[in-house]
GROMACS .gro file of C-alpha atoms in nm:
model
  274
    1MET     CA    1   0.011   0.025   0.031
    2GLU     CA    2   0.155   0.337  -0.085
    3ALA     CA    3   0.260   0.569   0.184
    4LEU     CA    4  -0.055   0.732   0.414
    5ALA     CA    5  -0.104   1.077   0.365
    6PRO     CA    6  -0.016   1.286   0.661
    7GLU     CA    7  -0.218   1.405   0.938
    8LEU     CA    8  -0.451   1.765   0.757
    9GLY     CA    9  -0.536   2.062   0.971
   10TRP     CA   10  -0.863   1.980   1.089
   11PRO     CA   11  -0.802   1.939   1.452
   12GLY     CA   12  -0.965   1.667   1.649
   13TYR     CA   13  -1.170   1.966   1.913
   14ARG     CA   14  -1.168   2.322   1.876
   15VAL     CA   15  -1.103   2.611   2.208
   16ARG     CA   16  -1.501   2.819   2.185
   17PRO     CA   17  -1.592   3.057   2.441
   18VAL     CA   18  -1.858   2.990   2.602
   19GLN     CA   19  -2.105   3.119   2.960
   20ARG     CA   20  -2.095   2.850   3.196
   21TRP     CA   21  -2.362   2.790   3.517
   22ARG     CA   22  -2.329   2.720   3.801
   23GLY     CA   23  -2.657   2.808   4.031
   24PRO     CA   24  -2.684   3.180   4.021
   25THR     CA   25  -2.326   3.223   3.912
   26ALA     CA   26  -2.209   3.266   3.530
   27GLU     CA   27  -1.872   3.261   3.435
   28ASN     CA   28  -1.680   3.292   3.085
   29ILE     CA   29  -1.411   3.012   3.096
   30ASP     CA   30  -1.292   2.860   2.729
   31ASP     CA   31  -1.397   2.498   2.692
   32CYS     CA   32  -1.256   2.179   2.421
   33VAL     CA   33  -1.570   2.126   2.174
   34ALA     CA   34  -1.508   1.779   1.965
   35GLU     CA   35  -1.505   1.785   1.601
   36GLU     CA   36  -1.719   1.660   1.357
   37ALA     CA   37  -1.650   1.643   0.977
   38PRO     CA   38  -1.808   1.524   0.678
   39ILE     CA   39  -1.605   1.267   0.556
   40VAL     CA   40  -1.680   1.102   0.207
   41LEU     CA   41  -1.514   0.736   0.099
   42MET     CA   42  -1.410   0.706  -0.290
   43TYR     CA   43  -1.310   0.331  -0.429
   44ASN     CA   44  -1.057   0.452  -0.728
   45GLY     CA   45  -1.256   0.782  -0.793
   46GLU     CA   46  -1.596   0.689  -0.742
   47PRO     CA   47  -1.775   0.847  -0.415
   48HIS     CA   48  -1.905   0.555  -0.206
   49VAL     CA   49  -2.042   0.683   0.130
   50VAL     CA   50  -2.067   1.016   0.367
   51MET     CA   51  -2.027   0.954   0.729
   52LEU     CA   52  -2.022   1.236   0.992
   53ALA     CA   53  -1.675   1.147   1.166
   54THR     CA   54  -1.411   1.314   1.382
   55PRO     CA   55  -1.193   1.465   1.117
   56LEU     CA   56  -0.815   1.240   1.304
   57ASP     CA   57  -0.675   0.876   1.202
   58LEU     CA   58  -0.881   0.895   0.908
   59GLU     CA   59  -0.643   0.644   0.668
   60ASP     CA   60  -0.782   0.398   0.970
   61PHE     CA   61  -1.085   0.492   0.918
   62ALA     CA   62  -1.127   0.417   0.577
   63LEU     CA   63  -0.947   0.090   0.573
   64GLY     CA   64  -1.172  -0.025   0.897
   65PHE     CA   65  -1.465   0.070   0.719
   66SER     CA   66  -1.360  -0.129   0.368
   67LEU     CA   67  -1.268  -0.455   0.604
   68THR     CA   68  -1.551  -0.464   0.789
   69GLU     CA   69  -1.810  -0.353   0.507
   70GLY     CA   70  -1.652  -0.698   0.314
   71ILE     CA   71  -1.512  -0.469   0.070
   72ILE     CA   72  -1.174  -0.553   0.062
   73SER     CA   73  -1.093  -0.897   0.248
   74ARG     CA   74  -0.723  -0.714   0.375
   75CYS     CA   75  -0.568  -0.423   0.425
   76SER     CA   76  -0.349  -0.561   0.125
   77GLU     CA   77  -0.542  -0.471  -0.080
   78VAL     CA   78  -0.557  -0.105  -0.067
   79GLU     CA   79  -0.281   0.012  -0.315
   80SER     CA   80  -0.304   0.369  -0.183
   81VAL     CA   81  -0.468   0.628   0.027
   82ARG     CA   82  -0.475   0.952   0.036
   83VAL     CA   83  -0.620   1.232   0.211
   84TYR     CA   84  -0.789   1.557   0.013
   85GLU     CA   85  -0.930   1.857   0.304
   86ARG     CA   86  -1.205   2.040   0.066
   87ALA     CA   87  -1.342   2.331   0.191
   88GLU     CA   88  -1.684   2.112   0.297
   89GLY     CA   89  -1.560   1.828   0.442
   90ILE     CA   90  -1.289   1.578   0.411
   91GLU     CA   91  -1.227   1.320   0.057
   92VAL     CA   92  -1.059   1.020   0.179
   93ARG     CA   93  -0.946   0.767  -0.199
   94LEU     CA   94  -0.893   0.489  -0.223
   95LYS     CA   95  -0.744   0.264  -0.505
   96VAL     CA   96  -0.865  -0.116  -0.480
   97PRO     CA   97  -0.822  -0.358  -0.731
   98PRO     CA   98  -1.133  -0.291  -0.998
   99ALA     CA   99  -1.297  -0.645  -0.911
  100ARG     CA  100  -1.397  -0.500  -0.545
  101CYS     CA  101  -1.509  -0.220  -0.661
  102GLU     CA  102  -1.734  -0.336  -0.989
  103ALA     CA  103  -1.905  -0.522  -0.631
  104ILE     CA  104  -1.961  -0.221  -0.446
  105GLY     CA  105  -2.224  -0.125  -0.635
  106ASP     CA  106  -2.400  -0.355  -0.526
  107LYS     CA  107  -2.342  -0.267  -0.079
  108GLY     CA  108  -2.659   0.003  -0.099
  109ARG     CA  109  -2.447   0.267   0.049
  110ASN     CA  110  -2.414   0.566  -0.161
  111LEU     CA  111  -2.580   0.783   0.123
  112THR     CA  112  -2.492   0.966   0.336
  113GLY     CA  113  -2.429   0.857   0.732
  114ARG     CA  114  -2.515   1.017   1.038
  115THR     CA  115  -2.237   1.013   1.346
  116GLY     CA  116  -2.415   0.753   1.530
  117CYS     CA  117  -2.558   0.548   1.257
  118GLY     CA  118  -2.464   0.259   1.149
  119LEU     CA  119  -2.644   0.094   0.869
  120CYS     CA  120  -2.732   0.457   0.668
  121GLY     CA  121  -2.754   0.370   0.282
  122ALA     CA  122  -2.829   0.029   0.295
  123ARG     CA  123  -3.132  -0.047   0.083
  124THR     CA  124  -3.234  -0.383   0.136
  125LEU     CA  125  -3.284  -0.637   0.444
  126GLU     CA  126  -2.974  -0.863   0.301
  127GLN     CA  127  -2.768  -0.569   0.266
  128ALA     CA  128  -2.825  -0.458   0.627
  129ILE     CA  129  -2.777  -0.743   0.782
  130LYS     CA  130  -2.473  -0.883   0.732
  131LYS     CA  131  -2.394  -1.261   0.868
  132PRO     CA  132  -1.981  -1.267   0.943
  133PRO     CA  133  -1.778  -1.579   0.861
  134PRO     CA  134  -1.770  -1.743   1.208
  135VAL     CA  135  -1.553  -1.705   1.521
  136ARG     CA  136  -1.267  -1.957   1.543
  137SER     CA  137  -1.088  -1.704   1.789
  138THR     CA  138  -0.945  -1.941   2.157
  139VAL     CA  139  -0.793  -1.675   2.302
  140THR     CA  140  -0.906  -1.629   2.681
  141VAL     CA  141  -1.009  -1.345   2.912
  142LYS     CA  142  -0.935  -1.314   3.325
  143ALA     CA  143  -1.247  -1.123   3.408
  144ASP     CA  144  -0.998  -0.876   3.649
  145GLU     CA  145  -0.776  -0.833   3.313
  146MET     CA  146  -1.061  -0.724   3.107
  147ILE     CA  147  -1.188  -0.503   3.432
  148ARG     CA  148  -0.797  -0.330   3.426
  149ALA     CA  149  -0.817  -0.263   3.056
  150LEU     CA  150  -1.108  -0.103   3.115
  151ARG     CA  151  -0.972   0.135   3.372
  152GLN     CA  152  -0.704   0.172   3.126
  153LEU     CA  153  -1.018   0.260   2.871
  154ARG     CA  154  -1.100   0.568   3.066
  155ASP     CA  155  -0.717   0.711   3.135
  156ARG     CA  156  -0.636   0.700   2.818
  157GLN     CA  157  -0.928   0.872   2.674
  158ARG     CA  158  -0.749   1.207   2.571
  159LEU     CA  159  -0.988   1.343   2.370
  160ASN     CA  160  -1.282   1.286   2.530
  161SER     CA  161  -1.102   1.352   2.852
  162LEU     CA  162  -1.072   1.702   2.681
  163THR     CA  163  -1.452   1.727   2.554
  164GLY     CA  164  -1.617   1.492   2.765
  165ALA     CA  165  -1.808   1.437   2.372
  166VAL     CA  166  -1.638   1.126   2.178
  167HIS     CA  167  -1.624   0.717   2.163
  168ALA     CA  168  -1.291   0.504   2.236
  169ALA     CA  169  -1.245   0.115   2.119
  170ALA     CA  170  -0.924  -0.018   2.254
  171TRP     CA  171  -0.754  -0.322   2.110
  172VAL     CA  172  -0.645  -0.495   2.391
  173VAL     CA  173  -0.413  -0.871   2.400
  174PRO     CA  174  -0.363  -1.098   2.692
  175GLY     CA  175  -0.098  -1.018   2.980
  176GLN     CA  176  -0.012  -0.718   2.786
  177GLY     CA  177  -0.303  -0.511   2.872
  178LEU     CA  178  -0.444  -0.256   2.652
  179LEU     CA  179  -0.196  -0.162   2.363
  180GLN     CA  180  -0.365   0.078   2.100
  181LEU     CA  181  -0.634   0.269   2.112
  182ARG     CA  182  -0.899   0.526   1.865
  183GLU     CA  183  -1.126   0.786   1.959
  184ASP     CA  184  -1.436   0.962   1.767
  185VAL     CA  185  -1.754   1.112   1.826
  186GLY     CA  186  -1.932   0.833   1.626
  187ARG     CA  187  -1.868   0.481   1.876
  188HIS     CA  188  -1.896   0.286   1.527
  189ASN     CA  189  -1.644   0.508   1.378
  190ALA     CA  190  -1.417   0.449   1.656
  191LEU     CA  191  -1.430   0.117   1.581
  192ASP     CA  192  -1.343   0.114   1.197
  193LYS     CA  193  -1.018   0.304   1.329
  194LEU     CA  194  -0.930   0.045   1.610
  195ILE     CA  195  -0.996  -0.181   1.305
  196GLY     CA  196  -0.786  -0.016   1.071
  197ALA     CA  197  -0.504   0.066   1.273
  198LEU     CA  198  -0.462  -0.323   1.327
  199SER     CA  199  -0.516  -0.436   0.966
  200ARG     CA  200  -0.213  -0.177   0.948
  201GLN     CA  201   0.021  -0.349   1.186
  202ARG     CA  202  -0.067  -0.725   1.077
  203VAL     CA  203  -0.253  -0.720   1.435
  204ASP     CA  204  -0.381  -1.156   1.470
  205PHE     CA  205  -0.727  -1.003   1.571
  206PRO     CA  206  -0.906  -1.397   1.682
  207ALA     CA  207  -0.535  -1.297   1.931
  208GLY     CA  208  -0.704  -1.006   2.140
  209TYR     CA  209  -0.970  -0.851   2.243
  210VAL     CA  210  -1.191  -0.563   2.197
  211VAL     CA  211  -1.332  -0.332   2.451
  212VAL     CA  212  -1.545  -0.010   2.380
  213THR     CA  213  -1.695   0.229   2.530
  214SER     CA  214  -2.038   0.234   2.372
  215ARG     CA  215  -2.303   0.054   2.400
  216ALA     CA  216  -2.296  -0.358   2.212
  217SER     CA  217  -2.486  -0.259   1.899
  218PHE     CA  218  -2.593  -0.503   1.618
  219GLU     CA  219  -2.317  -0.297   1.436
  220MET     CA  220  -2.077  -0.297   1.661
  221VAL     CA  221  -2.073  -0.713   1.701
  222GLN     CA  222  -2.108  -0.753   1.384
  223LYS     CA  223  -1.763  -0.506   1.278
  224CYS     CA  224  -1.551  -0.743   1.513
  225ALA     CA  225  -1.681  -1.051   1.392
  226MET     CA  226  -1.637  -0.962   1.042
  227VAL     CA  227  -1.205  -0.999   1.132
  228GLY     CA  228  -1.245  -1.275   1.369
  229VAL     CA  229  -1.201  -1.098   1.712
  230GLY     CA  230  -1.323  -1.304   1.959
  231LEU     CA  231  -1.464  -1.147   2.229
  232MET     CA  232  -1.596  -0.734   2.309
  233ALA     CA  233  -1.666  -0.597   2.619
  234ALA     CA  234  -1.873  -0.316   2.638
  235ILE     CA  235  -1.947  -0.030   2.901
  236SER     CA  236  -2.353  -0.053   2.877
  237ALA     CA  237  -2.605  -0.268   2.735
  238PRO     CA  238  -2.633  -0.490   2.469
  239THR     CA  239  -2.925  -0.475   2.189
  240GLY     CA  240  -3.086  -0.821   2.186
  241LEU     CA  241  -3.042  -0.822   1.761
  242ALA     CA  242  -2.613  -0.749   1.932
  243ILE     CA  243  -2.696  -1.083   2.150
  244LYS     CA  244  -2.844  -1.298   1.856
  245LEU     CA  245  -2.576  -1.154   1.609
  246ALA     CA  246  -2.332  -1.242   1.860
  247GLU     CA  247  -2.454  -1.620   1.955
  248GLU     CA  248  -2.486  -1.742   1.569
  249ALA     CA  249  -2.115  -1.592   1.452
  250GLY     CA  250  -1.972  -1.777   1.795
  251LEU     CA  251  -1.811  -1.474   1.953
  252THR     CA  252  -1.809  -1.374   2.383
  253LEU     CA  253  -2.020  -1.099   2.425
  254VAL     CA  254  -2.006  -0.869   2.764
  255GLY     CA  255  -2.206  -0.596   2.878
  256PHE     CA  256  -2.207  -0.361   3.177
  257ALA     CA  257  -1.889  -0.423   3.242
  258ARG     CA  258  -1.812  -0.137   3.461
  259ASP     CA  259  -1.629  -0.155   3.802
  260ASP     CA  260  -1.580  -0.469   3.897
  261SER     CA  261  -1.882  -0.622   3.806
  262HIS     CA  262  -2.010  -0.746   3.388
  263VAL     CA  263  -2.284  -0.958   3.232
  264VAL     CA  264  -2.223  -1.257   2.999
  265TYR     CA  265  -2.503  -1.237   2.688
  266SER     CA  266  -2.278  -1.516   2.460
  267HIS     CA  267  -2.005  -1.801   2.456
  268PRO     CA  268  -1.926  -1.758   2.850
  269GLN     CA  269  -1.636  -2.041   2.722
  270ARG     CA  270  -1.334  -1.731   2.682
  271LEU     CA  271  -1.368  -1.556   2.983
  272PHE     CA  272  -1.295  -1.670   3.332
  273HIS     CA  273  -1.293  -1.583   3.643
  274GLY     CA  274  -1.133  -1.603   3.967
   0.00000   0.00000   0.00000
């Protein structure tokens, strides 16, 4: 893959003057506000989808989205990634094999995706509810290590510590702790960024697991299963559809993972207690 473009001038946050009230008292202060921008992903010169995202780590985002959407099957299929700043937003141009580009038209995007939307642009139920291949991961996770990783996740969210407005997804390997983290205003975008970063590093996805700061939605489970991640732990609740997919795909799904408590919804054999 061709060398990636350097980070552009779009910041992850901006400092803005605000008026803050505490009871009857007001003060004028500077506040850090998270940025989001329209990001268009283009394949071989053709626009595929526009997503609202934090304008950081966009090469990772493009690669992760391409993998979790099934546009490519491995990172090496992307010949180049170019990022261009426009007046209205940002273009990310990917060059992929022509056969991959021809198949994109059947994947039902070509619409705008909102910040919190993982299925925007799908035209049929089959396109929206994609079934990932079975998860073959044999990773084993100690519950106390998982809880420590979740504490690390909270402490290492630098953008969220400034703005209080972004989600994070992180990669954890048993015995090594939290190794990689990405943040974004959209939970799906944060996970795509993480998967893209890991794919560039040729990480063995079945060897670790993912922790996220959001709820465990269907799309989050789907993205993890698409690359072979065996366990996902979320600090909030899962949806019924997410649990169903996790059961069918063979993924261990953990929700309400906070402090010293958590709930295991599917395939508990990968998580060990005591």
